[in-house]
Amino acid sequence: MFAVAADVYPEWDAAFAAQLIEEFRLPEKRPIKKLSRGQLSAVGIIVGLASHAPLTFFDEPYLGLDAVARQLFYDRLLTDFAEHPRTIVLSTHHIDEAANLLEHVVVLDEGRVLLDADTDELRGRTLQVAGRADAVDAFVRDRDVPARERLGGLRSATITAEPGDAEAAERAGLTVSAVSLQNLIVHLTSGAAASVTAETAAA
């Protein structure tokens, strides 16, 4: 497999491939058809990274990998990208795991684009405020609130952020925190998905 890759990809980095084979502990003499799911994923990762192809797709590349191996992939991907910049497309359902890798996010639902934005822009769209339920309710009364949660007398709410909202929330005695990229995408796309469903039903 790696010998074929070396012939196919002009920028193939044999030394990097050998390093990755050792780090992922691949049994080099075992036939491909006898590799486990995780080992097959490691083969794909190694080809994708060591090829240095100008356009590289990783489609759920971590299937079968444990947490340590997934982190190894993310670390090597970042390091190699810094040394060999190129376009890398990563499809994933583990959004928070890959959040620090992403410069741009596209969310697809049944073939339709629900979201297409730079990661930094997305992170600036929302805030989470938390505190006493009455204080949170008063603060968010005239704001767009994609999500709310309540536990006893406490409440948290995710709001579509406007300039100055963080400072205003703190003045109101509320705790302000960033929304994880995964939760943010869920909040931002749930309404869009419902809209798409309604549009499809109407059609």
PDB file of C-alpha atoms in Angstrom:
ATOM      1  CA  MET A   1       0.000   0.000   0.000  1.00  0.00           C
ATOM      2  CA  PHE A   2       2.692   2.468   0.973  1.00  0.00           C
ATOM      3  CA  ALA A   3       4.882   1.438  -1.960  1.00  0.00           C
ATOM      4  CA  VAL A   4       1.996   2.220  -4.327  1.00  0.00           C
ATOM      5  CA  ALA A   5       1.419   5.556  -2.564  1.00  0.00           C
ATOM      6  CA  ALA A   6       5.088   6.439  -3.034  1.00  0.00           C
ATOM      7  CA  ASP A   7       4.678   5.927  -6.797  1.00  0.00           C
ATOM      8  CA  VAL A   8       1.366   7.788  -7.023  1.00  0.00           C
ATOM      9  CA  TYR A   9       2.094  10.931  -4.966  1.00  0.00           C
ATOM     10  CA  PRO A  10       5.010  13.102  -6.191  1.00  0.00           C
ATOM     11  CA  GLU A  11       5.476  14.705  -2.759  1.00  0.00           C
ATOM     12  CA  TRP A  12       5.399  11.414  -0.830  1.00  0.00           C
ATOM     13  CA  ASP A  13       7.393  11.694   2.418  1.00  0.00           C
ATOM     14  CA  ALA A  14       8.760   8.225   3.102  1.00  0.00           C
ATOM     15  CA  ALA A  15      10.477   9.217   6.341  1.00  0.00           C
ATOM     16  CA  PHE A  16       7.259  10.735   7.702  1.00  0.00           C
ATOM     17  CA  ALA A  17       5.296   7.638   6.661  1.00  0.00           C
ATOM     18  CA  ALA A  18       7.792   5.396   8.485  1.00  0.00           C
ATOM     19  CA  GLN A  19       7.492   7.557  11.607  1.00  0.00           C
ATOM     20  CA  LEU A  20       3.680   7.339  11.506  1.00  0.00           C
ATOM     21  CA  ILE A  21       3.738   3.574  10.933  1.00  0.00           C
ATOM     22  CA  GLU A  22       5.776   3.224  14.116  1.00  0.00           C
ATOM     23  CA  GLU A  23       3.650   5.684  16.109  1.00  0.00           C
ATOM     24  CA  PHE A  24       0.391   3.981  15.116  1.00  0.00           C
ATOM     25  CA  ARG A  25       2.015   0.578  15.737  1.00  0.00           C
ATOM     26  CA  LEU A  26       0.974  -0.854  12.402  1.00  0.00           C
ATOM     27  CA  PRO A  27       1.975  -4.470  11.712  1.00  0.00           C
ATOM     28  CA  GLU A  28       3.655  -3.864   8.350  1.00  0.00           C
ATOM     29  CA  LYS A  29       3.750  -7.519   7.281  1.00  0.00           C
ATOM     30  CA  ARG A  30       0.073  -8.230   7.932  1.00  0.00           C
ATOM     31  CA  PRO A  31      -2.176  -8.348   4.826  1.00  0.00           C
ATOM     32  CA  ILE A  32      -4.537  -5.375   4.475  1.00  0.00           C
ATOM     33  CA  LYS A  33      -7.611  -7.616   4.621  1.00  0.00           C
ATOM     34  CA  LYS A  34      -6.545  -8.860   8.066  1.00  0.00           C
ATOM     35  CA  LEU A  35      -6.136  -5.410   9.631  1.00  0.00           C
ATOM     36  CA  SER A  36      -8.594  -4.218  12.264  1.00  0.00           C
ATOM     37  CA  ARG A  37     -10.920  -1.250  11.664  1.00  0.00           C
ATOM     38  CA  GLY A  38      -8.602   1.022  13.619  1.00  0.00           C
ATOM     39  CA  GLN A  39      -5.524  -0.201  11.755  1.00  0.00           C
ATOM     40  CA  LEU A  40      -7.242   0.443   8.424  1.00  0.00           C
ATOM     41  CA  SER A  41      -8.037   3.974   9.595  1.00  0.00           C
ATOM     42  CA  ALA A  42      -4.367   4.425  10.493  1.00  0.00           C
ATOM     43  CA  VAL A  43      -3.342   3.342   6.985  1.00  0.00           C
ATOM     44  CA  GLY A  44      -5.650   5.979   5.490  1.00  0.00           C
ATOM     45  CA  ILE A  45      -4.328   8.635   7.854  1.00  0.00           C
ATOM     46  CA  ILE A  46      -0.723   7.823   6.974  1.00  0.00           C
ATOM     47  CA  VAL A  47      -1.401   7.986   3.239  1.00  0.00           C
ATOM     48  CA  GLY A  48      -3.298  11.258   3.660  1.00  0.00           C
ATOM     49  CA  LEU A  49      -0.575  12.910   5.714  1.00  0.00           C
ATOM     50  CA  ALA A  50       2.559  11.550   4.057  1.00  0.00           C
ATOM     51  CA  SER A  51       1.266  12.213   0.521  1.00  0.00           C
ATOM     52  CA  HIS A  52       1.368  15.993   1.071  1.00  0.00           C
ATOM     53  CA  ALA A  53      -1.290  16.189  -1.638  1.00  0.00           C
ATOM     54  CA  PRO A  54      -2.420  19.795  -2.271  1.00  0.00           C
ATOM     55  CA  LEU A  55      -6.045  18.756  -1.649  1.00  0.00           C
ATOM     56  CA  THR A  56      -6.526  16.082   1.016  1.00  0.00           C
ATOM     57  CA  PHE A  57      -9.846  14.610   2.199  1.00  0.00           C
ATOM     58  CA  PHE A  58     -10.187  12.791   5.510  1.00  0.00           C
ATOM     59  CA  ASP A  59     -13.644  11.187   5.757  1.00  0.00           C
ATOM     60  CA  GLU A  60     -14.292  10.170   9.393  1.00  0.00           C
ATOM     61  CA  PRO A  61     -10.613   9.136   9.582  1.00  0.00           C
ATOM     62  CA  TYR A  62     -10.688   8.076  13.232  1.00  0.00           C
ATOM     63  CA  LEU A  63     -13.099   5.103  12.961  1.00  0.00           C
ATOM     64  CA  GLY A  64     -11.904   2.328  15.262  1.00  0.00           C
ATOM     65  CA  LEU A  65      -9.156   4.451  16.817  1.00  0.00           C
ATOM     66  CA  ASP A  66      -8.965   4.897  20.570  1.00  0.00           C
ATOM     67  CA  ALA A  67      -8.649   8.333  22.192  1.00  0.00           C
ATOM     68  CA  VAL A  68      -4.836   8.199  22.243  1.00  0.00           C
ATOM     69  CA  ALA A  69      -4.598   7.360  18.537  1.00  0.00           C
ATOM     70  CA  ARG A  70      -7.153  10.049  17.624  1.00  0.00           C
ATOM     71  CA  GLN A  71      -5.140  12.652  19.510  1.00  0.00           C
ATOM     72  CA  LEU A  72      -1.990  11.446  17.752  1.00  0.00           C
ATOM     73  CA  PHE A  73      -3.737  12.017  14.417  1.00  0.00           C
ATOM     74  CA  TYR A  74      -4.830  15.545  15.377  1.00  0.00           C
ATOM     75  CA  ASP A  75      -1.348  16.448  16.643  1.00  0.00           C
ATOM     76  CA  ARG A  76       0.428  15.143  13.550  1.00  0.00           C
ATOM     77  CA  LEU A  77      -2.123  16.795  11.264  1.00  0.00           C
ATOM     78  CA  LEU A  78      -1.535  20.222  12.845  1.00  0.00           C
ATOM     79  CA  THR A  79       2.243  19.856  12.825  1.00  0.00           C
ATOM     80  CA  ASP A  80       2.370  18.672   9.220  1.00  0.00           C
ATOM     81  CA  PHE A  81      -0.069  21.352   8.064  1.00  0.00           C
ATOM     82  CA  ALA A  82       2.150  24.033   9.616  1.00  0.00           C
ATOM     83  CA  GLU A  83       5.146  22.685   7.707  1.00  0.00           C
ATOM     84  CA  HIS A  84       3.287  21.887   4.470  1.00  0.00           C
ATOM     85  CA  PRO A  85       0.254  24.205   4.125  1.00  0.00           C
ATOM     86  CA  ARG A  86      -2.467  22.854   1.860  1.00  0.00           C
ATOM     87  CA  THR A  87      -6.236  22.428   1.701  1.00  0.00           C
ATOM     88  CA  ILE A  88      -7.446  19.711   4.073  1.00  0.00           C
ATOM     89  CA  VAL A  89     -11.115  18.741   4.255  1.00  0.00           C
ATOM     90  CA  LEU A  90     -12.071  16.801   7.379  1.00  0.00           C
ATOM     91  CA  SER A  91     -15.543  15.300   7.742  1.00  0.00           C
ATOM     92  CA  THR A  92     -16.387  14.450  11.335  1.00  0.00           C
ATOM     93  CA  HIS A  93     -19.164  13.918  13.847  1.00  0.00           C
ATOM     94  CA  HIS A  94     -16.711  14.499  16.731  1.00  0.00           C
ATOM     95  CA  ILE A  95     -16.880  18.268  16.398  1.00  0.00           C
ATOM     96  CA  ASP A  96     -15.421  19.283  19.751  1.00  0.00           C
ATOM     97  CA  GLU A  97     -12.472  16.905  19.321  1.00  0.00           C
ATOM     98  CA  ALA A  98     -11.569  18.522  16.009  1.00  0.00           C
ATOM     99  CA  ALA A  99     -12.609  22.084  16.916  1.00  0.00           C
ATOM    100  CA  ASN A 100      -9.059  23.404  17.315  1.00  0.00           C
ATOM    101  CA  LEU A 101      -8.133  22.156  13.844  1.00  0.00           C
ATOM    102  CA  LEU A 102     -10.872  23.930  11.942  1.00  0.00           C
ATOM    103  CA  GLU A 103     -10.594  27.235  10.105  1.00  0.00           C
ATOM    104  CA  HIS A 104     -13.906  26.913   8.281  1.00  0.00           C
ATOM    105  CA  VAL A 105     -17.033  24.892   9.014  1.00  0.00           C
ATOM    106  CA  VAL A 106     -19.634  23.541   6.593  1.00  0.00           C
ATOM    107  CA  VAL A 107     -22.609  21.641   8.023  1.00  0.00           C
ATOM    108  CA  LEU A 108     -24.505  19.339   5.662  1.00  0.00           C
ATOM    109  CA  ASP A 109     -27.919  17.794   6.217  1.00  0.00           C
ATOM    110  CA  GLU A 110     -29.238  15.352   3.625  1.00  0.00           C
ATOM    111  CA  GLY A 111     -27.221  17.022   0.901  1.00  0.00           C
ATOM    112  CA  ARG A 112     -28.150  20.590   1.815  1.00  0.00           C
ATOM    113  CA  VAL A 113     -25.772  23.189   3.247  1.00  0.00           C
ATOM    114  CA  LEU A 114     -27.157  24.384   6.588  1.00  0.00           C
ATOM    115  CA  LEU A 115     -24.120  26.358   7.677  1.00  0.00           C
ATOM    116  CA  ASP A 116     -21.039  27.718   5.919  1.00  0.00           C
ATOM    117  CA  ALA A 117     -18.839  30.053   7.982  1.00  0.00           C
ATOM    118  CA  ASP A 118     -15.370  30.733   9.352  1.00  0.00           C
ATOM    119  CA  THR A 119     -14.814  29.157  12.767  1.00  0.00           C
ATOM    120  CA  ASP A 120     -13.864  32.444  14.463  1.00  0.00           C
ATOM    121  CA  GLU A 121     -17.007  34.073  13.092  1.00  0.00           C
ATOM    122  CA  LEU A 122     -19.115  31.206  14.455  1.00  0.00           C
ATOM    123  CA  ARG A 123     -17.573  31.447  17.912  1.00  0.00           C
ATOM    124  CA  GLY A 124     -18.404  35.148  18.021  1.00  0.00           C
ATOM    125  CA  ARG A 125     -22.096  34.563  17.296  1.00  0.00           C
ATOM    126  CA  THR A 126     -23.199  33.188  20.655  1.00  0.00           C
ATOM    127  CA  LEU A 127     -22.598  33.340  24.396  1.00  0.00           C
ATOM    128  CA  GLN A 128     -23.814  31.255  27.290  1.00  0.00           C
ATOM    129  CA  VAL A 129     -25.091  33.120  30.343  1.00  0.00           C
ATOM    130  CA  ALA A 130     -25.930  31.408  33.634  1.00  0.00           C
ATOM    131  CA  GLY A 131     -27.222  32.342  37.055  1.00  0.00           C
ATOM    132  CA  ARG A 132     -30.441  32.641  39.003  1.00  0.00           C
ATOM    133  CA  ALA A 133     -33.406  31.789  36.798  1.00  0.00           C
ATOM    134  CA  ASP A 134     -35.115  35.161  37.316  1.00  0.00           C
ATOM    135  CA  ALA A 135     -31.924  37.080  36.483  1.00  0.00           C
ATOM    136  CA  VAL A 136     -31.267  35.028  33.348  1.00  0.00           C
ATOM    137  CA  ASP A 137     -34.892  35.350  32.196  1.00  0.00           C
ATOM    138  CA  ALA A 138     -34.774  39.121  32.678  1.00  0.00           C
ATOM    139  CA  PHE A 139     -31.492  39.423  30.776  1.00  0.00           C
ATOM    140  CA  VAL A 140     -32.559  37.337  27.752  1.00  0.00           C
ATOM    141  CA  ARG A 141     -36.138  38.644  27.519  1.00  0.00           C
ATOM    142  CA  ASP A 142     -35.555  40.701  24.354  1.00  0.00           C
ATOM    143  CA  ARG A 143     -32.754  38.599  22.897  1.00  0.00           C
ATOM    144  CA  ASP A 144     -32.614  35.662  20.481  1.00  0.00           C
ATOM    145  CA  VAL A 145     -32.243  32.526  22.622  1.00  0.00           C
ATOM    146  CA  PRO A 146     -31.431  29.333  20.653  1.00  0.00           C
ATOM    147  CA  ALA A 147     -31.311  27.167  23.798  1.00  0.00           C
ATOM    148  CA  ARG A 148     -32.195  27.210  27.519  1.00  0.00           C
ATOM    149  CA  GLU A 149     -31.582  24.805  30.381  1.00  0.00           C
ATOM    150  CA  ARG A 150     -32.895  24.915  33.941  1.00  0.00           C
ATOM    151  CA  LEU A 151     -31.802  23.106  37.087  1.00  0.00           C
ATOM    152  CA  GLY A 152     -33.760  24.052  40.190  1.00  0.00           C
ATOM    153  CA  GLY A 153     -33.490  27.783  40.700  1.00  0.00           C
ATOM    154  CA  LEU A 154     -30.623  28.132  38.236  1.00  0.00           C
ATOM    155  CA  ARG A 155     -30.826  28.628  34.505  1.00  0.00           C
ATOM    156  CA  SER A 156     -28.408  28.837  31.602  1.00  0.00           C
ATOM    157  CA  ALA A 157     -29.206  30.255  28.193  1.00  0.00           C
ATOM    158  CA  THR A 158     -27.392  30.421  24.898  1.00  0.00           C
ATOM    159  CA  ILE A 159     -27.943  33.801  23.254  1.00  0.00           C
ATOM    160  CA  THR A 160     -27.137  35.208  19.853  1.00  0.00           C
ATOM    161  CA  ALA A 161     -24.446  37.676  20.865  1.00  0.00           C
ATOM    162  CA  GLU A 162     -24.488  41.409  20.229  1.00  0.00           C
ATOM    163  CA  PRO A 163     -21.584  43.761  20.993  1.00  0.00           C
ATOM    164  CA  GLY A 164     -21.431  44.472  24.707  1.00  0.00           C
ATOM    165  CA  ASP A 165     -23.600  41.502  25.736  1.00  0.00           C
ATOM    166  CA  ALA A 166     -20.824  39.819  27.731  1.00  0.00           C
ATOM    167  CA  GLU A 167     -20.159  42.941  29.779  1.00  0.00           C
ATOM    168  CA  ALA A 168     -23.886  43.572  30.302  1.00  0.00           C
ATOM    169  CA  ALA A 169     -24.414  40.000  31.507  1.00  0.00           C
ATOM    170  CA  GLU A 170     -21.567  40.303  34.006  1.00  0.00           C
ATOM    171  CA  ARG A 171     -23.013  43.570  35.312  1.00  0.00           C
ATOM    172  CA  ALA A 172     -26.298  41.705  35.807  1.00  0.00           C
ATOM    173  CA  GLY A 173     -24.464  39.224  38.039  1.00  0.00           C
ATOM    174  CA  LEU A 174     -24.462  36.397  35.475  1.00  0.00           C
ATOM    175  CA  THR A 175     -21.660  34.021  34.601  1.00  0.00           C
ATOM    176  CA  VAL A 176     -20.587  34.306  30.967  1.00  0.00           C
ATOM    177  CA  SER A 177     -18.854  31.524  29.033  1.00  0.00           C
ATOM    178  CA  ALA A 178     -18.128  30.545  25.474  1.00  0.00           C
ATOM    179  CA  VAL A 179     -20.295  27.943  23.767  1.00  0.00           C
ATOM    180  CA  SER A 180     -18.476  24.850  22.518  1.00  0.00           C
ATOM    181  CA  LEU A 181     -18.306  24.587  18.754  1.00  0.00           C
ATOM    182  CA  GLN A 182     -20.370  21.396  18.817  1.00  0.00           C
ATOM    183  CA  ASN A 183     -23.166  22.933  20.908  1.00  0.00           C
ATOM    184  CA  LEU A 184     -22.993  26.101  18.844  1.00  0.00           C
ATOM    185  CA  ILE A 185     -23.505  24.174  15.609  1.00  0.00           C
ATOM    186  CA  VAL A 186     -26.397  22.247  17.162  1.00  0.00           C
ATOM    187  CA  HIS A 187     -28.060  25.496  18.273  1.00  0.00           C
ATOM    188  CA  LEU A 188     -27.465  27.332  15.002  1.00  0.00           C
ATOM    189  CA  THR A 189     -28.588  24.495  12.766  1.00  0.00           C
ATOM    190  CA  SER A 190     -31.590  23.163  14.694  1.00  0.00           C
ATOM    191  CA  GLY A 191     -33.721  26.054  13.491  1.00  0.00           C
ATOM    192  CA  ALA A 192     -32.309  25.783   9.990  1.00  0.00           C
ATOM    193  CA  ALA A 193     -33.033  22.059   9.891  1.00  0.00           C
ATOM    194  CA  ALA A 194     -36.614  22.670  11.024  1.00  0.00           C
ATOM    195  CA  SER A 195     -36.957  25.313   8.322  1.00  0.00           C
ATOM    196  CA  VAL A 196     -35.666  22.905   5.687  1.00  0.00           C
ATOM    197  CA  THR A 197     -38.110  20.228   6.883  1.00  0.00           C
ATOM    198  CA  ALA A 198     -41.026  22.659   6.681  1.00  0.00           C
ATOM    199  CA  GLU A 199     -39.945  23.833   3.246  1.00  0.00           C
ATOM    200  CA  THR A 200     -39.688  20.235   2.007  1.00  0.00           C
ATOM    201  CA  ALA A 201     -43.119  19.414   3.431  1.00  0.00           C
ATOM    202  CA  ALA A 202     -44.610  22.477   1.747  1.00  0.00           C
ATOM    203  CA  ALA A 203     -43.060  21.492  -1.574  1.00  0.00           C
TER     204      ALA A 203
END
